[in-house]
PDB file of N, CA and C in Angstrom:
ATOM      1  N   UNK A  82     -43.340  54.121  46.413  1.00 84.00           N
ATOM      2  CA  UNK A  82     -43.327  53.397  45.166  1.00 84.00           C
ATOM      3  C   UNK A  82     -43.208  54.350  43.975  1.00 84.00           C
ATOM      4  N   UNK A  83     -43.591  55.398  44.279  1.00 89.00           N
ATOM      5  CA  UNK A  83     -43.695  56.515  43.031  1.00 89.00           C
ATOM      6  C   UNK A  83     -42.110  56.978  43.041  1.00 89.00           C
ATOM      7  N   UNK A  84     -42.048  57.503  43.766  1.00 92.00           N
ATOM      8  CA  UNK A  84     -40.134  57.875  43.731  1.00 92.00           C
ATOM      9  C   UNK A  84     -39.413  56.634  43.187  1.00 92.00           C
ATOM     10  N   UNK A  85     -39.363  55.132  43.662  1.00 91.00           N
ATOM     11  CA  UNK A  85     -38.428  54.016  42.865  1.00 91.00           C
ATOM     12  C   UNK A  85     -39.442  54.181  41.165  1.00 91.00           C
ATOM     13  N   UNK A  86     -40.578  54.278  41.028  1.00 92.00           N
ATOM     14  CA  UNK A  86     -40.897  54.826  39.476  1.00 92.00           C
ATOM     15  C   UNK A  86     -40.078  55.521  39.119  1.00 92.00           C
ATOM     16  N   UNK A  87     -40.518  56.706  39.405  1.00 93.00           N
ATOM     17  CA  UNK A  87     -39.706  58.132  38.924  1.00 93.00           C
ATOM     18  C   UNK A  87     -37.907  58.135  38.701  1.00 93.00           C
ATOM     19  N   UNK A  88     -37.174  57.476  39.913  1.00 93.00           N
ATOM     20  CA  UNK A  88     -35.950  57.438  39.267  1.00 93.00           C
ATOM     21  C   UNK A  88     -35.612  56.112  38.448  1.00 93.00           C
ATOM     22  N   UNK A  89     -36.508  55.106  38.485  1.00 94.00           N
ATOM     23  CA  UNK A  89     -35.863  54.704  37.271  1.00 94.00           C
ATOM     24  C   UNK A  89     -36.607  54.616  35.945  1.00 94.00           C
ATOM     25  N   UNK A  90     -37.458  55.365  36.023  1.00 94.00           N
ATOM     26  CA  UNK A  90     -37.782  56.452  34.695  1.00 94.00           C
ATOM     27  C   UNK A  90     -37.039  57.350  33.958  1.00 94.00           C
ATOM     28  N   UNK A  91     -36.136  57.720  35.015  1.00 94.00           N
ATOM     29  CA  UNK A  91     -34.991  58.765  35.163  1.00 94.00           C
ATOM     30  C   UNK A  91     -33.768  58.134  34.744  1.00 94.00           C
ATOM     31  N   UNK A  92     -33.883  56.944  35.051  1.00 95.00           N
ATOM     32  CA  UNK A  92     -32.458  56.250  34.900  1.00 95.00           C
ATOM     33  C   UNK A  92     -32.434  55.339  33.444  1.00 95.00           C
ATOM     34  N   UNK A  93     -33.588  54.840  33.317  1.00 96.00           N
ATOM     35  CA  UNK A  93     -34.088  55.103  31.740  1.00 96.00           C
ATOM     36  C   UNK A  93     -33.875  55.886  30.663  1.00 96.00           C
ATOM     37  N   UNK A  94     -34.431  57.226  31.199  1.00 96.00           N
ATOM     38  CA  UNK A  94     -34.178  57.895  29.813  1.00 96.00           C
ATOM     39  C   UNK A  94     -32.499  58.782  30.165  1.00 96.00           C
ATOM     40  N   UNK A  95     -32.062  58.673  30.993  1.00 96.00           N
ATOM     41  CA  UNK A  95     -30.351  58.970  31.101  1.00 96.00           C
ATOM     42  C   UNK A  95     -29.673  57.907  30.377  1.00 96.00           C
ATOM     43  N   UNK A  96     -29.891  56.717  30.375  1.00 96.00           N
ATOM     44  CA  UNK A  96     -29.231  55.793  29.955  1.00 96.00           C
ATOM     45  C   UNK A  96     -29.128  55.779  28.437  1.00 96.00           C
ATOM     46  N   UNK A  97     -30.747  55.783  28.193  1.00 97.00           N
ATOM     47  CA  UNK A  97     -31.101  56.400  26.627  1.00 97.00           C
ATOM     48  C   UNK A  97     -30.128  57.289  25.972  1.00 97.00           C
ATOM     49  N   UNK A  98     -30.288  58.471  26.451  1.00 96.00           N
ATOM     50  CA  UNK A  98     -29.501  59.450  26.477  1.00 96.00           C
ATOM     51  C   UNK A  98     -28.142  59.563  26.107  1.00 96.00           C
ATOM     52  N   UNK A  99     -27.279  58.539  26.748  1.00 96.00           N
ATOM     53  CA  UNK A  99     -26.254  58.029  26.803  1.00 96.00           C
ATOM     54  C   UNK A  99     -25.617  57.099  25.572  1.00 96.00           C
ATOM     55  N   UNK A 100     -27.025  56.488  25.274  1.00 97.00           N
ATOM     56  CA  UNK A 100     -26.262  55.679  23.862  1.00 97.00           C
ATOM     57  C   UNK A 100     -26.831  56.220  22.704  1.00 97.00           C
ATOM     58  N   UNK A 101     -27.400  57.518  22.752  1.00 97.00           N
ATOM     59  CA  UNK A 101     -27.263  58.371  21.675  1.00 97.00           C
ATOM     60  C   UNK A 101     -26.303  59.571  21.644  1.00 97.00           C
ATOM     61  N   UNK A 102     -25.864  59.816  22.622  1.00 97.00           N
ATOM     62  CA  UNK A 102     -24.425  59.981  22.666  1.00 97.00           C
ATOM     63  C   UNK A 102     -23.712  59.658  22.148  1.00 97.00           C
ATOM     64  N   UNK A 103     -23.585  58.865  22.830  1.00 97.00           N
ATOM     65  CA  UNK A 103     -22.239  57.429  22.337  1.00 97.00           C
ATOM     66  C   UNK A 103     -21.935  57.385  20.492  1.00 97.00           C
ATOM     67  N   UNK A 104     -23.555  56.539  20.384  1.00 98.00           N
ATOM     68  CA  UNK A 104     -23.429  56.237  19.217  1.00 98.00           C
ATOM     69  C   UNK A 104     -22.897  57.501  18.260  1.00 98.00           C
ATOM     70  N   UNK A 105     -23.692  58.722  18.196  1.00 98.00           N
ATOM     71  CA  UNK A 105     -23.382  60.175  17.579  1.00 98.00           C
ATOM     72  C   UNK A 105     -22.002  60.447  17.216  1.00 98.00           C
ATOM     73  N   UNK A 106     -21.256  60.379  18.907  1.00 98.00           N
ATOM     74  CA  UNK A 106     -19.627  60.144  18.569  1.00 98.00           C
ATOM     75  C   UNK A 106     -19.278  59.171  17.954  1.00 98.00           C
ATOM     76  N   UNK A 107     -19.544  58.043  17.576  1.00 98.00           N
ATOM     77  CA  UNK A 107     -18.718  56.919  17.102  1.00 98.00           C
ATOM     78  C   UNK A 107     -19.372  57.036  15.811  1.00 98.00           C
ATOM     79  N   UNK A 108     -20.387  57.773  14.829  1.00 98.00           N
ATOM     80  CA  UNK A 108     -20.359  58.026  13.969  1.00 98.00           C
ATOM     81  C   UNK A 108     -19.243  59.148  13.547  1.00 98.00           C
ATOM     82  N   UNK A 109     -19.550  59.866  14.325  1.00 98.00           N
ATOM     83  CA  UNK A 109     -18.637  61.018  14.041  1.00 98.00           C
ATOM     84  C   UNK A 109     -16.898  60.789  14.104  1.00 98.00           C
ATOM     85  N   UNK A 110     -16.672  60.060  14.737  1.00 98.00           N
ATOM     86  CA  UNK A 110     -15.237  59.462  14.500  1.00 98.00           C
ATOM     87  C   UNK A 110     -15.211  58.661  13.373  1.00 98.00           C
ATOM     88  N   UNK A 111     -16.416  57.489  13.314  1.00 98.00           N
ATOM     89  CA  UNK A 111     -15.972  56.732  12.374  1.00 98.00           C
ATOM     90  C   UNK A 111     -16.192  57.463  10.633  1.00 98.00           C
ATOM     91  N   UNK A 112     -16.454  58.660  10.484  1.00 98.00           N
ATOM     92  CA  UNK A 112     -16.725  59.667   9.162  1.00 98.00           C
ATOM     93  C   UNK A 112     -15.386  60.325   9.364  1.00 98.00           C
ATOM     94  N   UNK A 113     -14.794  60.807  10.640  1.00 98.00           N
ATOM     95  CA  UNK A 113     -13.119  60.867  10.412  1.00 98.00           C
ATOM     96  C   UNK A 113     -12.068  59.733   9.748  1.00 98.00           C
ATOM     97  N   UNK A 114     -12.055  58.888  10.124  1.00 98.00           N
ATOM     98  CA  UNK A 114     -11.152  58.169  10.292  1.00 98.00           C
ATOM     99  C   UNK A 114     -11.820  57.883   8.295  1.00 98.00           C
ATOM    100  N   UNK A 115     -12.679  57.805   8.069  1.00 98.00           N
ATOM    101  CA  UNK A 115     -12.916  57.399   6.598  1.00 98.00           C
ATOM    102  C   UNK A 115     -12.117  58.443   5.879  1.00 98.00           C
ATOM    103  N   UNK A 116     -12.277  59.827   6.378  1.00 98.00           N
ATOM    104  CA  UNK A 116     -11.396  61.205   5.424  1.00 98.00           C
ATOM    105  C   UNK A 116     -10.312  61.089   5.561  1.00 98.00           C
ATOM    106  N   UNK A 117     -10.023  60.134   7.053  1.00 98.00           N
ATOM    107  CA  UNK A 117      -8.642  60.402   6.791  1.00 98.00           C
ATOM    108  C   UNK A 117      -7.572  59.459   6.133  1.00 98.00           C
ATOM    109  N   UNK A 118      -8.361  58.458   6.282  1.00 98.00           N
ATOM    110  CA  UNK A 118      -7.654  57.244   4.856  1.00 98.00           C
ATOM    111  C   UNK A 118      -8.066  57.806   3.812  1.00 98.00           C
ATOM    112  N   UNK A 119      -9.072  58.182   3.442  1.00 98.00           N
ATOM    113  CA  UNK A 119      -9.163  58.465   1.951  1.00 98.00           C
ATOM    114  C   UNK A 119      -7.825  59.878   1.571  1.00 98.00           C
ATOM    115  N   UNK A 120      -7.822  61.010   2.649  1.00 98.00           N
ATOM    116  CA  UNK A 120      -6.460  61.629   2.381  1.00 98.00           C
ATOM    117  C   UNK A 120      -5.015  60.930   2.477  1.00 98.00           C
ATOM    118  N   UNK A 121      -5.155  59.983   3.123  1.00 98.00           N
ATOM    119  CA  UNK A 121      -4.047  58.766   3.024  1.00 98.00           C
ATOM    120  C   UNK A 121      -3.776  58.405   2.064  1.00 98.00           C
ATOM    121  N   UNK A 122      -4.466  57.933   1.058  1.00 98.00           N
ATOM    122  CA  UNK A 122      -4.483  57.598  -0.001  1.00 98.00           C
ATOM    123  C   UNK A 122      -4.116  58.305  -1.524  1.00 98.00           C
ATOM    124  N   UNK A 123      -4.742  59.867  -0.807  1.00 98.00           N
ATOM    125  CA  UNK A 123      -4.254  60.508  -1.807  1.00 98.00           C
ATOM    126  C   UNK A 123      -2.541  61.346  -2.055  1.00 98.00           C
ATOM    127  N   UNK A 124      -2.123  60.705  -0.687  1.00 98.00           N
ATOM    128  CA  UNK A 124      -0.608  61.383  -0.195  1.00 98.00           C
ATOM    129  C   UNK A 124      -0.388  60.288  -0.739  1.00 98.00           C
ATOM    130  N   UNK A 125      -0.290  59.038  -0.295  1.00 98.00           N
ATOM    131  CA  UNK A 125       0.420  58.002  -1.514  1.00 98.00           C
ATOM    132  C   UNK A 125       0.460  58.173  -2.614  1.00 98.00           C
ATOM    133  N   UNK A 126      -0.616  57.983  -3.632  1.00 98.00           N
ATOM    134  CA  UNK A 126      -0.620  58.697  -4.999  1.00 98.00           C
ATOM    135  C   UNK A 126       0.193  60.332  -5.192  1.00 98.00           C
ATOM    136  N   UNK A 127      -0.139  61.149  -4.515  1.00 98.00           N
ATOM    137  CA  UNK A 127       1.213  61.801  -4.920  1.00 98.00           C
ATOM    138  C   UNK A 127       2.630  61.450  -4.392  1.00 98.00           C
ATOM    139  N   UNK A 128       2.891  60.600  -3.378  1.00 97.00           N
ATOM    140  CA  UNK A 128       4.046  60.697  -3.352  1.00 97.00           C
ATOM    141  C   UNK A 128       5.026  59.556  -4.368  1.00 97.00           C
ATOM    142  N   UNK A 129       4.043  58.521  -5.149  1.00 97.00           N
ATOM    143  CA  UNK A 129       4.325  58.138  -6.200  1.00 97.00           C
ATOM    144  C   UNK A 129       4.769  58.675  -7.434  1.00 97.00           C
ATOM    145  N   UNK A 130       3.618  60.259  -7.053  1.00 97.00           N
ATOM    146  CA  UNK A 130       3.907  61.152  -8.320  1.00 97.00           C
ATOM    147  C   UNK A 130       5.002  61.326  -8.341  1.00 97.00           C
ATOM    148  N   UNK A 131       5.294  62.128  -7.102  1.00 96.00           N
ATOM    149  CA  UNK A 131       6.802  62.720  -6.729  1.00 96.00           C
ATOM    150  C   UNK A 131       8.297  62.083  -7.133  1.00 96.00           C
ATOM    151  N   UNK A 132       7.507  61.016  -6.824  1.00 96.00           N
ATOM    152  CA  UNK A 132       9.187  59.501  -6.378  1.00 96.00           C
ATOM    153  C   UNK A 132       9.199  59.444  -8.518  1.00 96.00           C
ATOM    154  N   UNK A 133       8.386  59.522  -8.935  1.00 94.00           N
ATOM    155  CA  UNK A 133       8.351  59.288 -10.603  1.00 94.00           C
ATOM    156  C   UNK A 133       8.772  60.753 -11.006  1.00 94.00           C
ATOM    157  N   UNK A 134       8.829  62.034 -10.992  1.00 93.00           N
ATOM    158  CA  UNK A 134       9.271  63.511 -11.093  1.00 93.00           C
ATOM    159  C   UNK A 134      10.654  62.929 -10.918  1.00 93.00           C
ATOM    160  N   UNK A 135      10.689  63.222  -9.660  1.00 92.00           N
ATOM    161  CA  UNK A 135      12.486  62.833  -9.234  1.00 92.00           C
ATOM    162  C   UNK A 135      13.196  62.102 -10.308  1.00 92.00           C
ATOM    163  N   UNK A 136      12.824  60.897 -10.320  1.00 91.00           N
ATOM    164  CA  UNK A 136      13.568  59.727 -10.993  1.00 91.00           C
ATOM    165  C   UNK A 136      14.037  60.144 -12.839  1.00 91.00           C
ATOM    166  N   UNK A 137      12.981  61.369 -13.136  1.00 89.00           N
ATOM    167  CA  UNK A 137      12.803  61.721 -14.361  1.00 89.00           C
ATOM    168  C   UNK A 137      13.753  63.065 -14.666  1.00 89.00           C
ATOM    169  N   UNK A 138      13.406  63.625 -13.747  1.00 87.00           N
ATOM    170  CA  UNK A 138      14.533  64.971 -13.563  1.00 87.00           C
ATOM    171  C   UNK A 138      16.170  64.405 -13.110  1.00 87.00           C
ATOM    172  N   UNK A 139      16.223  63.567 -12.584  1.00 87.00           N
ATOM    173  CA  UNK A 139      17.527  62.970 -12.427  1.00 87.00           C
ATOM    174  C   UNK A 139      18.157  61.966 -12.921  1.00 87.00           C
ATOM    175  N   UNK A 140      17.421  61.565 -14.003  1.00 90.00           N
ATOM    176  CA  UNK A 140      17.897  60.924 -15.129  1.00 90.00           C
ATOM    177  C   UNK A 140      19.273  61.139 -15.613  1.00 90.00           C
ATOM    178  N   UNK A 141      20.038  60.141 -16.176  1.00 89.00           N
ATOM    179  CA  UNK A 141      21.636  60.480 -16.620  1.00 89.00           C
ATOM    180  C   UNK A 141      21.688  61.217 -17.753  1.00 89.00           C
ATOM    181  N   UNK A 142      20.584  60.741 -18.792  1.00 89.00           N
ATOM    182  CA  UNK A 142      20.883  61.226 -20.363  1.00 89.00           C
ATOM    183  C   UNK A 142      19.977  62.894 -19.778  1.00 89.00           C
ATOM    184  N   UNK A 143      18.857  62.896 -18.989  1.00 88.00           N
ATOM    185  CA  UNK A 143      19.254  64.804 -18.746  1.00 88.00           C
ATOM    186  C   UNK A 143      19.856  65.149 -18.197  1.00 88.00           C
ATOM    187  N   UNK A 144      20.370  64.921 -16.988  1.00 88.00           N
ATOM    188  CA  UNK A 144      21.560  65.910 -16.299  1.00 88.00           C
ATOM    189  C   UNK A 144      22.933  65.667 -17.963  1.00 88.00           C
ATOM    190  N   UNK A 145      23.268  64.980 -18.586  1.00 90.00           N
ATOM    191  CA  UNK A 145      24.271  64.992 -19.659  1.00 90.00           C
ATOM    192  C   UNK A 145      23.497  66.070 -20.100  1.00 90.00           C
ATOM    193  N   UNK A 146      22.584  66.135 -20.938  1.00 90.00           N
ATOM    194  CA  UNK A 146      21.965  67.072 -22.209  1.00 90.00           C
ATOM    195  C   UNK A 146      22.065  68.599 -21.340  1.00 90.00           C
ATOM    196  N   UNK A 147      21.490  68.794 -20.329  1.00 90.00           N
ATOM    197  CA  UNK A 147      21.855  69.805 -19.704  1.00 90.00           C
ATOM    198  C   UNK A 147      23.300  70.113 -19.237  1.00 90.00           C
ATOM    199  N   UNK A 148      24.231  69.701 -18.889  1.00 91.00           N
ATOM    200  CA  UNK A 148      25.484  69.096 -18.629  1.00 91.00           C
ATOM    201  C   UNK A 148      25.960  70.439 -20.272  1.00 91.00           C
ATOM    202  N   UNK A 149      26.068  69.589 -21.137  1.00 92.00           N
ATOM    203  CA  UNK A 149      26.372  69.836 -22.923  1.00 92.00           C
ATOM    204  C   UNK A 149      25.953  71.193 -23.115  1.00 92.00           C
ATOM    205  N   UNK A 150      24.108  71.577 -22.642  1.00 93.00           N
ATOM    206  CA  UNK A 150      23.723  72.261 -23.471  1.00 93.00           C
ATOM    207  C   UNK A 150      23.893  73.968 -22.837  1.00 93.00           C
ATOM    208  N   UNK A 151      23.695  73.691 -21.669  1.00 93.00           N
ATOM    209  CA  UNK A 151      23.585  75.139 -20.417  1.00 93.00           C
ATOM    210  C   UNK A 151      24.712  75.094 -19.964  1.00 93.00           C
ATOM    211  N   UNK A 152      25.899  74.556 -19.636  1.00 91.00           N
ATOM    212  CA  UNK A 152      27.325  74.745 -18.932  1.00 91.00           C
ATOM    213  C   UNK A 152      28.297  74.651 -19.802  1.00 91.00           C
ATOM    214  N   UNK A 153      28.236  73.972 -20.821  1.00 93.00           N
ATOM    215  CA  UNK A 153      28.848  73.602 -22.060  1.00 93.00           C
ATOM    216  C   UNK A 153      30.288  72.537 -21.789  1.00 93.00           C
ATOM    217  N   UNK A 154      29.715  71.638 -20.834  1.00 92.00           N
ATOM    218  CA  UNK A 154      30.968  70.833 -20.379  1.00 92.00           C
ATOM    219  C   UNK A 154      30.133  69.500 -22.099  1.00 92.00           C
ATOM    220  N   UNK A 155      32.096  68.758 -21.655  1.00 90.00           N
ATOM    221  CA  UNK A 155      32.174  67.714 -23.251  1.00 90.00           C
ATOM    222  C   UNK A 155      32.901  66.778 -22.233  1.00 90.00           C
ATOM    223  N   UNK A 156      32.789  65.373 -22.318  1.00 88.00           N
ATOM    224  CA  UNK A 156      33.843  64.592 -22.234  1.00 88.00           C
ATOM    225  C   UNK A 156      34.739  64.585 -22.685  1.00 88.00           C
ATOM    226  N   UNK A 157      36.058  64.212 -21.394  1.00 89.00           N
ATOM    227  CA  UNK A 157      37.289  64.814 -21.604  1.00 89.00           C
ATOM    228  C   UNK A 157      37.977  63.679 -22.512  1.00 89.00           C
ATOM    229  N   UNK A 158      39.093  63.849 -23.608  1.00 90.00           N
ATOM    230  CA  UNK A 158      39.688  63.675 -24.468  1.00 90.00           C
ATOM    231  C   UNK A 158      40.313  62.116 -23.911  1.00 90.00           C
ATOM    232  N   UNK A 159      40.609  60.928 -25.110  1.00 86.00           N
ATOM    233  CA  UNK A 159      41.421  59.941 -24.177  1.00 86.00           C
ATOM    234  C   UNK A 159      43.062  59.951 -24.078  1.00 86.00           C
ATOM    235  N   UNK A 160      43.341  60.902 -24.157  1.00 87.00           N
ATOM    236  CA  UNK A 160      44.534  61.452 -23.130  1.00 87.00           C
ATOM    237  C   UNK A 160      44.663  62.101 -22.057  1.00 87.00           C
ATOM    238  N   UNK A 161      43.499  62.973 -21.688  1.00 89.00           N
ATOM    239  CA  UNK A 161      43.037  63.851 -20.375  1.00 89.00           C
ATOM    240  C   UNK A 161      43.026  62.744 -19.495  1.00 89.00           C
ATOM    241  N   UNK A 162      42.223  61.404 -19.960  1.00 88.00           N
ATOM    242  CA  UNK A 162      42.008  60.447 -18.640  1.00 88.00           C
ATOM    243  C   UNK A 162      43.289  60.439 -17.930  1.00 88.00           C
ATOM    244  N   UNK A 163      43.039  59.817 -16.688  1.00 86.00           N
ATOM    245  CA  UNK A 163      43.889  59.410 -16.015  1.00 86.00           C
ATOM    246  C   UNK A 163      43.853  58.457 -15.023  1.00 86.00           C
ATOM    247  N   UNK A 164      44.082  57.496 -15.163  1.00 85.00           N
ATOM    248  CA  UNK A 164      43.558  56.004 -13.911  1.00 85.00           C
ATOM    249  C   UNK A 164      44.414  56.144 -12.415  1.00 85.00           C
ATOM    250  N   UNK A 165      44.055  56.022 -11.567  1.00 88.00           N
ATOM    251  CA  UNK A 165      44.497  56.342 -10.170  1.00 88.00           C
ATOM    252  C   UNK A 165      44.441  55.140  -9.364  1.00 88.00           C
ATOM    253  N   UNK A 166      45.541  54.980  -8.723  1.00 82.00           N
ATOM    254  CA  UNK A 166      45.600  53.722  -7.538  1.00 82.00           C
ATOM    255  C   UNK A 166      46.031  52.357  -8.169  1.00 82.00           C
ATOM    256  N   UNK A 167      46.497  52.156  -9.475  1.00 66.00           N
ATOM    257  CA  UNK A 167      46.586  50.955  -9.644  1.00 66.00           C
ATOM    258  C   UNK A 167      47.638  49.720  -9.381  1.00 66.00           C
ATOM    259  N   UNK A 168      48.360  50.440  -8.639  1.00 63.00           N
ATOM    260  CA  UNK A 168      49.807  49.662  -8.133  1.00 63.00           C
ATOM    261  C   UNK A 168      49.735  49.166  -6.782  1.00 63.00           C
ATOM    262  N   UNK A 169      48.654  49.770  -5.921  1.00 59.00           N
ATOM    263  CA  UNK A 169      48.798  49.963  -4.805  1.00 59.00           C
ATOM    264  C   UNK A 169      47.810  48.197  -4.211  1.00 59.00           C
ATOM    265  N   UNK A 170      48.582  47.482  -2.610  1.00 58.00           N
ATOM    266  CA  UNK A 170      47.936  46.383  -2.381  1.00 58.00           C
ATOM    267  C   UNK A 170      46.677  46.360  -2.138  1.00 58.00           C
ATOM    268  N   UNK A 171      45.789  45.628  -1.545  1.00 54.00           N
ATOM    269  CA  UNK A 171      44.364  45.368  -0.732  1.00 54.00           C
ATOM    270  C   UNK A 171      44.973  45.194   0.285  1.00 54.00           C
ATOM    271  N   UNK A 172      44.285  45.892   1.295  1.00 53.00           N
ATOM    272  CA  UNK A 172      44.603  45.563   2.702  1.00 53.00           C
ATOM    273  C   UNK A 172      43.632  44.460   2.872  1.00 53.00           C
ATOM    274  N   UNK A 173      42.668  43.933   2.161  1.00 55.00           N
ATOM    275  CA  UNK A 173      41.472  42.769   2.321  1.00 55.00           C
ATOM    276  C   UNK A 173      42.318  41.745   1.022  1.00 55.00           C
ATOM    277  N   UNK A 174      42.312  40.511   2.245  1.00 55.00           N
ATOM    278  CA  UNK A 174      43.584  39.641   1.264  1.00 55.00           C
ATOM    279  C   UNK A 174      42.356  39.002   0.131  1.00 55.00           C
ATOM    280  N   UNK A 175      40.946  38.948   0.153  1.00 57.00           N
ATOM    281  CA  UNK A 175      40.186  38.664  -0.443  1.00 57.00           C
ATOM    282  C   UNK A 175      39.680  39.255  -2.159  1.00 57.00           C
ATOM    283  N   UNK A 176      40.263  40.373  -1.791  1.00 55.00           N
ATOM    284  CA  UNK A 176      39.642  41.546  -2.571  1.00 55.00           C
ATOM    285  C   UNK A 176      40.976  41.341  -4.110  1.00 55.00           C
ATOM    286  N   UNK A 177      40.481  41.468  -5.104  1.00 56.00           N
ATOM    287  CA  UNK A 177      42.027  41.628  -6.258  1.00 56.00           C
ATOM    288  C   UNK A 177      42.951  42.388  -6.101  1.00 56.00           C
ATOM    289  N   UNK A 178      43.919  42.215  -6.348  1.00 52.00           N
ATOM    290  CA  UNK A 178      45.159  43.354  -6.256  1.00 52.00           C
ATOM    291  C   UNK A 178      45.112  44.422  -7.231  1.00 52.00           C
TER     292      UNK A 178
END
């Protein structure tokens, strides 16, 4: 009778054991998974930053002003133009001539 005591005294505090384990890890994951949305979050916000940089640096009126001011190109004269293709059919009978 003392030995069926003893092991499941044993099997008791193993079990114990076990869901302080457990639990320990599933704190410890669940304090990951919080850093790692919260760094989630902060890659969105910059990549908002980013996507707003871009859109600003590639703007028409700066690439022109830079265009003018650092290469020194001008729009060309209205005789330089020259219109291309305008005689030619649509192979798409849909499309204008």
């Amino acid at each position: 009778m003392i030995r069926v005591d003893a092991f499941l005294v044993a099997l008791v505090v193993s079990s114990a054991l076990g869901v302080v384990a457990s639990q320990h890890q599933a704190r410890k994951l669940f304090s990951e998974l919080e850093r790692e949305h919260a760094r989630a979050q902060g890659l969105e916000v910059e990549w908002g930053q980013l996507q707003l940089e871009q859109s600003t640096w590639a703007a028409h009126a700066r690439v022109e002003k830079i265009a003018r001011e650092r290469i020194g190109m001008r729009p060309p004269a209205p005789g330089q133009v020259l219109t291309v293709g305008g005689g030619h059919e649509s192979a798409d009978p849909g499309l204008p001539k």
